[in-house]
Amino acid sequence: MQDFPTATGVSAKRAAHVARWAQARPTSVPIMQTATFAQTSATGFDAYDYSRSGNPTRAVLEEELARLEGGARAFAFASGMAAIAAALAWLGAGDVLLLGDDLYGGTVRYAERVLAPRGVAVQVVRAATTQAWRAALERAAARHVVAFLELPTNPLLRIVDLPAIAQAARASGATVIVDNTALSPHWLNPLALGADAVVHSATKHLGGHGDVTAGAVVTADTEGGGRVAEHVGFVQNAEGTALAPFDSWLLLRGMQTLGVRLDRAGEGALAVAHWLHERVGAGAITRVLHPGLADHPGHARLRELVNDPVRGFGTLIAFTTGAAERSRRLVEAVQRFTIAVSFGNVASSISLPCYMSHASVPDAAARPPSDLVRLSIGIEPSAELIADLEQALAAAGVSGS
Ligand SMILES: *Cc1c(COP(=O)(O)O)cnc(C)c1O
């Protein structure tokens, strides 16, 4: 029991190495790249036995996720979708899932193709209207009701009045789960605003470098939060969707710079949004959506909810050109932006959500407008991004200047 087992029979003395490691004091969290942990005896267990159930590197990550969101417990998953599926896994026949409209396409697909056939009543609520949520919550007299929303919505960037919806949900016994991928815990802490649980695609801002696919569920110390945590913890082990040790380490490394990356990208997003906004009407830019713009309908409310009322409005900008073909030409003319799904990367990207991230929305009529262009602003100098957009608009015949 004292040696590392190897297939060739050659083994190192475990106790000597463990003693040396215990004194080593690494400044980076070690990657505990092991599937199994030796037991102390046939019946004696320590904290870890098998990495699907628990791994020290993942445990450090989960503690850090809970701290960032101000939650009681956190669970790391192999993707955002695995996290969302786990957070909703406890819903069964007769339960109600209220989904905000304009959600991430994969979430809609999961609800409609996996949960609905299981007997969960999936209902879509106009996300930006608090009254619609109140009415839906009052109507949904079911065993379990979950209100699932994004703030801002994606890609139309509508603002949901989370505290008001959470209050209505609490009154009717419903559980509120917020997908906080877009703003990240640096800018928004939904648990402090009344949500019971938060989910993340950590692939986006938390990872930040486009090099790891990961997800997280963080739960509050509320009745709803406790219910979600109990099931999520079980599902993570039962289904084997937990994040691997190396990916946990990548995510931990990315999260160390979350604040500086987002401060910079948030400023860049505001600069680009203002620049585009000044061009509305002059050429063929018909509308610019960014919650940091003063004329955005949810701007004032979001300002009250975010941790940084100067630049904490996200890194996403959406705009329309009036014609799908014009938008396609524009997307193909940019050089500093990568044409890519996803967002939250240090490198800026550009996409046509209707054909990319939201093509998985089963109902074509519920997809975003076909001329909608979405920008994800990274940490490049904003002047360079603006210069690139200027040449691309001219090349696509959109500038009008
Ligand atoms: C990307 C994304 C997801 C899905 O996450 P994956 O890591 O791709 O599985 C869920 N919600 C939102 C808002 C997203 O942007």
Coordinates of C-alpha atoms and ligand atoms in Angstrom, one line a residue:
M1 CA 0.0 0.0 0.0
Q2 CA 3.0 2.3 0.3
D3 CA 4.1 2.2 -3.4
F4 CA 2.8 3.7 -6.6
P5 CA 1.4 0.8 -8.6
T6 CA 2.8 0.5 -12.2
A7 CA 2.0 -2.0 -14.9
T8 CA 5.7 -3.0 -15.1
G9 CA 5.9 -3.7 -11.4
V10 CA 8.4 -0.9 -10.9
S11 CA 7.1 1.4 -8.2
A12 CA 8.2 4.4 -6.3
K13 CA 7.7 4.8 -2.6
R14 CA 4.4 6.7 -2.2
A15 CA 5.0 7.8 1.4
A16 CA 8.3 9.4 0.6
H17 CA 6.9 11.4 -2.3
V18 CA 3.8 12.5 -0.5
A19 CA 5.9 13.7 2.4
R20 CA 8.1 15.7 0.0
W21 CA 5.1 17.1 -1.9
A22 CA 3.5 18.2 1.4
Q23 CA 6.6 20.4 2.1
A24 CA 6.9 21.7 -1.5
R25 CA 4.4 24.6 -1.2
P26 CA 3.7 25.2 -4.9
T27 CA 2.3 28.6 -5.8
S28 CA 0.1 27.1 -8.6
V29 CA -2.6 24.7 -7.6
P30 CA -1.2 21.2 -8.5
I31 CA -3.1 19.2 -11.1
M32 CA -4.0 16.0 -9.3
Q33 CA -4.0 14.0 -12.5
T34 CA -5.3 10.7 -11.1
A35 CA -8.4 8.6 -11.6
T36 CA -8.2 6.7 -8.3
F37 CA -6.9 7.3 -4.8
A38 CA -5.5 4.5 -2.7
Q39 CA -7.6 3.7 0.3
T40 CA -6.1 3.6 3.8
S41 CA -7.4 0.0 4.2
A42 CA -10.1 -2.3 2.8
T43 CA -12.8 -0.4 4.7
G44 CA -11.0 2.9 5.3
F45 CA -11.7 6.0 3.1
D46 CA -10.1 9.4 3.0
A47 CA -11.7 12.4 1.4
Y48 CA -11.1 11.1 -2.1
D49 CA -11.5 7.7 -3.7
Y50 CA -12.3 8.3 -7.4
S51 CA -12.0 11.4 -9.5
R52 CA -15.5 11.2 -11.0
S53 CA -16.8 11.6 -7.5
G54 CA -14.2 14.1 -6.2
N55 CA -10.7 15.4 -7.1
P56 CA -8.6 17.9 -5.2
T57 CA -7.9 20.2 -8.1
R58 CA -11.6 20.4 -9.0
A59 CA -12.4 20.9 -5.3
V60 CA -10.2 24.1 -5.2
L61 CA -11.9 25.3 -8.4
E62 CA -15.4 24.6 -6.9
E63 CA -14.5 26.6 -3.7
E64 CA -13.3 29.5 -5.8
L65 CA -16.5 29.4 -7.9
A66 CA -18.6 29.5 -4.8
R67 CA -16.6 32.4 -3.4
L68 CA -16.9 34.4 -6.7
E69 CA -20.7 34.0 -6.8
G70 CA -21.2 34.3 -3.0
G71 CA -22.8 30.8 -3.0
A72 CA -23.0 28.0 -0.5
R73 CA -21.8 25.3 -2.9
A74 CA -20.4 25.0 -6.4
F75 CA -20.0 22.1 -8.9
A76 CA -17.8 22.1 -12.0
F77 CA -18.8 20.4 -15.1
A78 CA -17.3 19.4 -18.5
S79 CA -19.4 22.1 -20.3
G80 CA -22.0 24.7 -19.7
M81 CA -24.6 22.4 -21.1
A82 CA -23.7 19.6 -18.7
A83 CA -24.1 22.2 -15.9
I84 CA -27.4 23.3 -17.1
A85 CA -28.7 19.8 -17.6
A86 CA -27.6 18.9 -14.1
A87 CA -29.3 22.0 -12.6
L88 CA -32.5 21.0 -14.3
A89 CA -32.2 17.2 -13.9
W90 CA -34.5 17.0 -10.9
L91 CA -37.5 18.2 -13.0
G92 CA -39.9 15.4 -14.0
A93 CA -43.4 14.8 -15.3
G94 CA -45.9 17.4 -14.0
D95 CA -43.2 20.0 -13.2
V96 CA -43.0 23.4 -14.9
L97 CA -40.0 25.0 -16.5
L98 CA -40.5 28.7 -17.3
L99 CA -37.8 29.8 -19.8
G100 CA -37.1 33.4 -20.6
D101 CA -37.3 34.0 -24.4
D102 CA -34.1 34.8 -26.3
L103 CA -32.0 32.2 -24.4
Y104 CA -28.9 30.4 -25.5
G105 CA -30.0 28.0 -28.2
G106 CA -28.6 24.9 -26.6
T107 CA -30.7 25.6 -23.5
V108 CA -33.9 25.8 -25.5
R109 CA -33.0 22.7 -27.4
Y110 CA -32.3 20.8 -24.1
A111 CA -35.6 22.0 -22.6
E112 CA -37.7 21.2 -25.7
R113 CA -36.0 18.0 -26.9
V114 CA -35.0 16.4 -23.6
L115 CA -37.1 17.8 -20.8
A116 CA -40.5 18.2 -22.6
P117 CA -40.6 14.6 -23.8
R118 CA -40.0 13.6 -20.2
G119 CA -43.3 15.3 -19.2
V120 CA -41.9 18.7 -18.0
A121 CA -44.2 21.5 -19.1
V122 CA -41.8 24.0 -20.8
Q123 CA -43.2 27.5 -21.2
V124 CA -41.6 30.5 -22.8
V125 CA -42.0 33.8 -21.0
R126 CA -41.3 37.3 -22.5
A127 CA -38.0 37.7 -20.6
A128 CA -38.0 41.5 -20.4
T129 CA -41.5 41.9 -19.0
T130 CA -41.7 41.4 -15.2
Q131 CA -45.5 41.3 -15.5
A132 CA -45.3 38.3 -17.9
W133 CA -43.2 36.5 -15.2
R134 CA -45.6 37.3 -12.4
A135 CA -48.5 36.0 -14.5
A136 CA -46.7 32.8 -15.5
L137 CA -45.6 32.1 -11.9
E138 CA -49.1 32.6 -10.7
R139 CA -50.5 30.3 -13.3
A140 CA -48.0 27.5 -12.8
A141 CA -49.4 25.7 -9.8
A142 CA -47.3 22.6 -10.1
R143 CA -45.1 20.3 -7.9
H144 CA -41.9 22.1 -8.9
V145 CA -41.6 25.3 -10.9
V146 CA -38.3 26.6 -12.1
A147 CA -37.8 30.0 -13.6
F148 CA -34.7 30.0 -15.8
L149 CA -33.4 33.2 -17.2
E150 CA -30.4 35.0 -18.7
L151 CA -29.4 38.6 -17.9
P152 CA -29.0 40.2 -20.3
T153 CA -30.7 37.9 -22.8
N154 CA -28.8 36.6 -25.7
P155 CA -28.3 37.8 -28.4
L156 CA -31.0 40.6 -28.1
L157 CA -29.5 41.8 -24.9
R158 CA -32.8 42.6 -23.1
I159 CA -32.7 43.3 -19.4
V160 CA -34.7 41.2 -17.0
D161 CA -35.6 42.6 -13.6
L162 CA -34.2 39.8 -11.6
P163 CA -35.0 41.1 -8.1
A164 CA -38.6 41.6 -9.0
I165 CA -38.9 38.1 -10.6
A166 CA -37.1 36.5 -7.7
Q167 CA -39.5 38.1 -5.3
A168 CA -42.5 36.8 -7.2
A169 CA -40.9 33.4 -7.4
R170 CA -40.2 33.2 -3.7
A171 CA -43.8 34.1 -3.0
S172 CA -45.1 31.3 -5.2
G173 CA -42.5 28.7 -4.0
A174 CA -40.7 28.6 -7.4
T175 CA -36.9 28.1 -7.8
V176 CA -35.0 30.7 -9.8
I177 CA -31.9 29.7 -11.8
V178 CA -29.9 32.4 -13.6
D179 CA -27.5 31.7 -16.4
N180 CA -24.8 34.3 -15.5
T181 CA -22.5 33.5 -18.4
A182 CA -22.9 36.9 -20.1
L183 CA -21.9 39.2 -17.2
S184 CA -19.9 36.7 -15.1
P185 CA -19.5 37.1 -11.3
H186 CA -17.2 40.1 -11.8
W187 CA -20.1 42.2 -12.9
L188 CA -23.2 40.4 -11.6
N189 CA -24.0 38.2 -8.6
P190 CA -27.5 36.8 -9.1
L191 CA -27.6 35.0 -5.8
A192 CA -27.3 38.3 -4.0
L193 CA -30.3 39.5 -6.1
G194 CA -32.6 36.7 -5.0
A195 CA -31.7 33.8 -7.3
D196 CA -31.5 30.3 -5.8
A197 CA -28.8 29.0 -8.2
V198 CA -26.5 30.3 -10.9
V199 CA -25.2 28.3 -13.9
H200 CA -22.3 29.2 -16.1
S201 CA -20.7 28.3 -19.4
A202 CA -17.2 28.7 -18.0
T203 CA -16.1 28.3 -21.6
K204 CA -16.8 32.0 -21.9
H205 CA -15.6 34.7 -19.5
L206 CA -14.5 32.5 -16.6
G207 CA -12.0 30.6 -18.8
G208 CA -11.5 33.6 -20.9
H209 CA -8.9 32.2 -23.4
G210 CA -11.0 30.0 -25.6
D211 CA -9.0 26.9 -24.6
V212 CA -11.3 25.0 -22.3
T213 CA -14.9 23.9 -22.4
A214 CA -16.4 23.9 -18.9
G215 CA -19.5 24.7 -16.9
A216 CA -20.5 25.4 -13.3
V217 CA -23.5 25.4 -11.0
V218 CA -23.4 27.5 -7.8
T219 CA -26.2 27.3 -5.3
A220 CA -27.4 29.7 -2.6
D221 CA -28.2 28.8 1.0
T222 CA -32.0 28.9 0.2
E223 CA -34.6 26.2 0.1
G224 CA -34.5 26.2 -3.7
G225 CA -30.7 26.4 -3.7
G226 CA -30.5 23.4 -1.4
R227 CA -32.8 21.4 -3.6
V228 CA -30.8 22.1 -6.7
A229 CA -27.5 21.4 -4.9
E230 CA -28.6 18.1 -3.6
H231 CA -29.6 16.9 -7.1
V232 CA -26.7 18.5 -8.9
G233 CA -24.2 16.8 -6.6
F234 CA -25.8 13.5 -7.2
V235 CA -26.0 13.9 -11.0
Q236 CA -22.4 15.1 -11.3
N237 CA -21.3 11.7 -9.8
A238 CA -24.1 9.5 -11.2
E239 CA -23.7 10.8 -14.8
G240 CA -20.0 11.4 -14.8
T241 CA -20.1 14.9 -16.2
A242 CA -17.6 16.5 -13.8
L243 CA -14.7 18.6 -15.1
A244 CA -11.4 16.8 -15.5
P245 CA -8.4 17.8 -13.3
F246 CA -6.4 19.4 -16.1
D247 CA -9.4 21.4 -17.4
S248 CA -10.1 22.4 -13.7
W249 CA -6.6 23.8 -13.6
L250 CA -7.0 25.7 -16.9
L251 CA -10.2 27.3 -15.6
L252 CA -8.5 28.2 -12.3
R253 CA -5.7 29.9 -14.2
G254 CA -8.1 31.8 -16.4
M255 CA -10.2 32.9 -13.5
Q256 CA -7.3 34.6 -11.8
T257 CA -7.4 37.4 -14.5
L258 CA -11.2 37.6 -14.7
G259 CA -11.3 41.1 -13.3
V260 CA -8.6 42.7 -15.4
R261 CA -9.8 41.0 -18.5
L262 CA -13.3 42.2 -18.0
D263 CA -12.5 45.7 -17.0
R264 CA -10.5 46.1 -20.2
A265 CA -13.0 44.3 -22.4
G266 CA -16.0 46.2 -20.9
E267 CA -14.3 49.5 -21.7
G268 CA -13.6 48.3 -25.2
A269 CA -17.2 47.2 -25.7
L270 CA -18.5 50.6 -24.6
A271 CA -16.1 52.4 -27.0
V272 CA -17.1 50.1 -30.0
A273 CA -20.8 50.4 -29.1
H274 CA -20.7 54.2 -29.0
W275 CA -18.8 54.3 -32.3
L276 CA -21.4 52.0 -34.0
H277 CA -24.2 54.0 -32.4
E278 CA -23.0 57.2 -33.9
R279 CA -23.3 55.6 -37.3
V280 CA -27.0 54.5 -37.0
G281 CA -29.0 55.9 -39.8
A282 CA -26.0 57.4 -41.6
G283 CA -25.2 54.3 -43.5
A284 CA -26.9 51.0 -43.3
I285 CA -26.5 50.3 -39.6
T286 CA -30.1 50.2 -38.5
R287 CA -29.9 49.5 -34.8
V288 CA -27.2 48.9 -32.2
L289 CA -27.9 47.0 -29.0
H290 CA -25.6 47.2 -26.0
P291 CA -26.9 47.6 -22.4
G292 CA -24.2 50.2 -21.7
L293 CA -25.7 52.6 -24.2
A294 CA -27.8 55.2 -22.4
D295 CA -30.7 54.7 -24.9
H296 CA -30.9 51.0 -24.2
P297 CA -34.3 50.3 -22.6
G298 CA -32.8 48.3 -19.8
H299 CA -29.7 50.5 -19.2
A300 CA -31.0 52.3 -16.1
R301 CA -32.1 49.1 -14.3
L302 CA -29.0 47.1 -15.2
R303 CA -26.8 50.0 -13.8
E304 CA -28.5 49.4 -10.5
L305 CA -27.9 45.7 -10.5
V306 CA -24.2 45.4 -11.7
N307 CA -21.1 45.6 -9.5
D308 CA -19.6 48.2 -11.9
P309 CA -22.0 50.9 -13.1
V310 CA -19.4 52.5 -15.4
R311 CA -18.2 49.5 -17.5
G312 CA -20.0 46.5 -16.2
F313 CA -22.5 46.0 -19.1
G314 CA -20.9 43.0 -20.8
T315 CA -18.7 42.5 -23.8
L316 CA -21.5 41.7 -26.3
I317 CA -22.8 44.1 -28.9
A318 CA -25.5 43.3 -31.4
F319 CA -26.4 45.4 -34.4
T320 CA -28.5 45.0 -37.6
T321 CA -27.8 46.2 -41.1
G322 CA -31.3 45.7 -42.6
A323 CA -30.2 42.9 -44.9
A324 CA -28.9 39.4 -44.1
E325 CA -26.6 39.4 -47.2
R326 CA -25.1 42.8 -46.2
S327 CA -24.4 41.4 -42.7
R328 CA -22.8 38.3 -44.2
R329 CA -20.5 40.5 -46.3
L330 CA -19.5 42.6 -43.3
V331 CA -18.7 39.5 -41.1
E332 CA -16.5 38.2 -43.9
A333 CA -14.7 41.5 -44.4
V334 CA -13.4 42.0 -40.8
Q335 CA -9.8 41.0 -40.0
R336 CA -9.3 41.7 -36.3
F337 CA -12.3 39.6 -35.3
T338 CA -12.5 35.9 -35.6
I339 CA -15.7 34.5 -37.1
A340 CA -16.6 32.2 -34.3
V341 CA -19.5 31.1 -32.1
S342 CA -19.0 31.6 -28.4
F343 CA -17.8 34.8 -26.7
G344 CA -15.9 36.0 -23.6
N345 CA -12.5 35.2 -25.2
V346 CA -9.5 37.6 -24.8
A347 CA -9.6 37.8 -28.6
S348 CA -12.6 39.5 -30.2
S349 CA -15.0 37.5 -32.3
I350 CA -17.9 38.2 -34.7
S351 CA -20.9 36.0 -35.5
L352 CA -24.3 35.8 -37.2
P353 CA -26.3 34.2 -34.3
C354 CA -29.2 33.2 -36.5
Y355 CA -26.9 30.9 -38.5
M356 CA -24.5 30.0 -35.7
S357 CA -25.1 29.9 -31.9
H358 CA -28.9 30.0 -32.3
A359 CA -29.3 27.7 -35.2
S360 CA -30.1 25.0 -32.6
V361 CA -33.3 26.8 -31.5
P362 CA -35.8 24.2 -32.8
D363 CA -38.5 26.8 -33.9
A364 CA -37.0 28.9 -36.7
A365 CA -39.4 31.7 -36.0
A366 CA -37.9 32.0 -32.5
R367 CA -34.4 32.5 -33.8
P368 CA -32.8 36.0 -33.9
P369 CA -33.2 38.3 -36.9
S370 CA -31.1 37.0 -39.9
D371 CA -29.3 40.3 -40.3
L372 CA -28.2 40.5 -36.6
V373 CA -24.5 40.7 -36.2
R374 CA -23.0 39.9 -32.7
L375 CA -19.6 41.2 -31.6
S376 CA -17.8 39.8 -28.6
I377 CA -15.2 42.3 -27.5
G378 CA -11.9 41.1 -26.2
I379 CA -8.9 42.9 -24.7
E380 CA -7.4 44.4 -27.9
P381 CA -7.0 48.2 -28.1
S382 CA -10.5 49.4 -29.0
A383 CA -9.1 51.8 -31.6
E384 CA -7.8 48.8 -33.6
L385 CA -11.2 47.1 -33.4
I386 CA -12.9 50.3 -34.5
A387 CA -10.5 50.8 -37.4
D388 CA -11.2 47.2 -38.5
L389 CA -15.0 47.7 -38.4
E390 CA -14.6 50.9 -40.4
Q391 CA -12.8 49.2 -43.2
A392 CA -15.2 46.2 -43.1
L393 CA -18.3 48.4 -43.2
A394 CA -16.8 50.2 -46.2
A395 CA -15.9 46.9 -47.9
A396 CA -19.3 45.6 -47.3
G397 CA -21.0 48.7 -48.6
V398 CA -22.5 49.5 -45.3
S399 CA -20.8 52.7 -44.2
G400 CA -22.6 55.3 -46.3
S401 CA -19.8 57.7 -45.6
Ligands
LIG1 C1 -22.2 28.9 -24.4 C2 -23.3 29.0 -23.5 C3 -23.9 27.9 -22.9 C4 -23.5 26.5 -23.2 O1 -22.2 26.3 -22.6 P1 -21.1 25.3 -23.2 O2 -19.9 25.5 -22.4 O3 -20.9 25.6 -24.7 O4 -21.7 23.9 -23.1 C5 -25.0 28.2 -22.0 N1 -25.5 29.4 -21.8 C6 -24.9 30.5 -22.4 C7 -25.5 31.8 -22.1 C8 -23.9 30.3 -23.3 O5 -23.4 31.4 -23.9

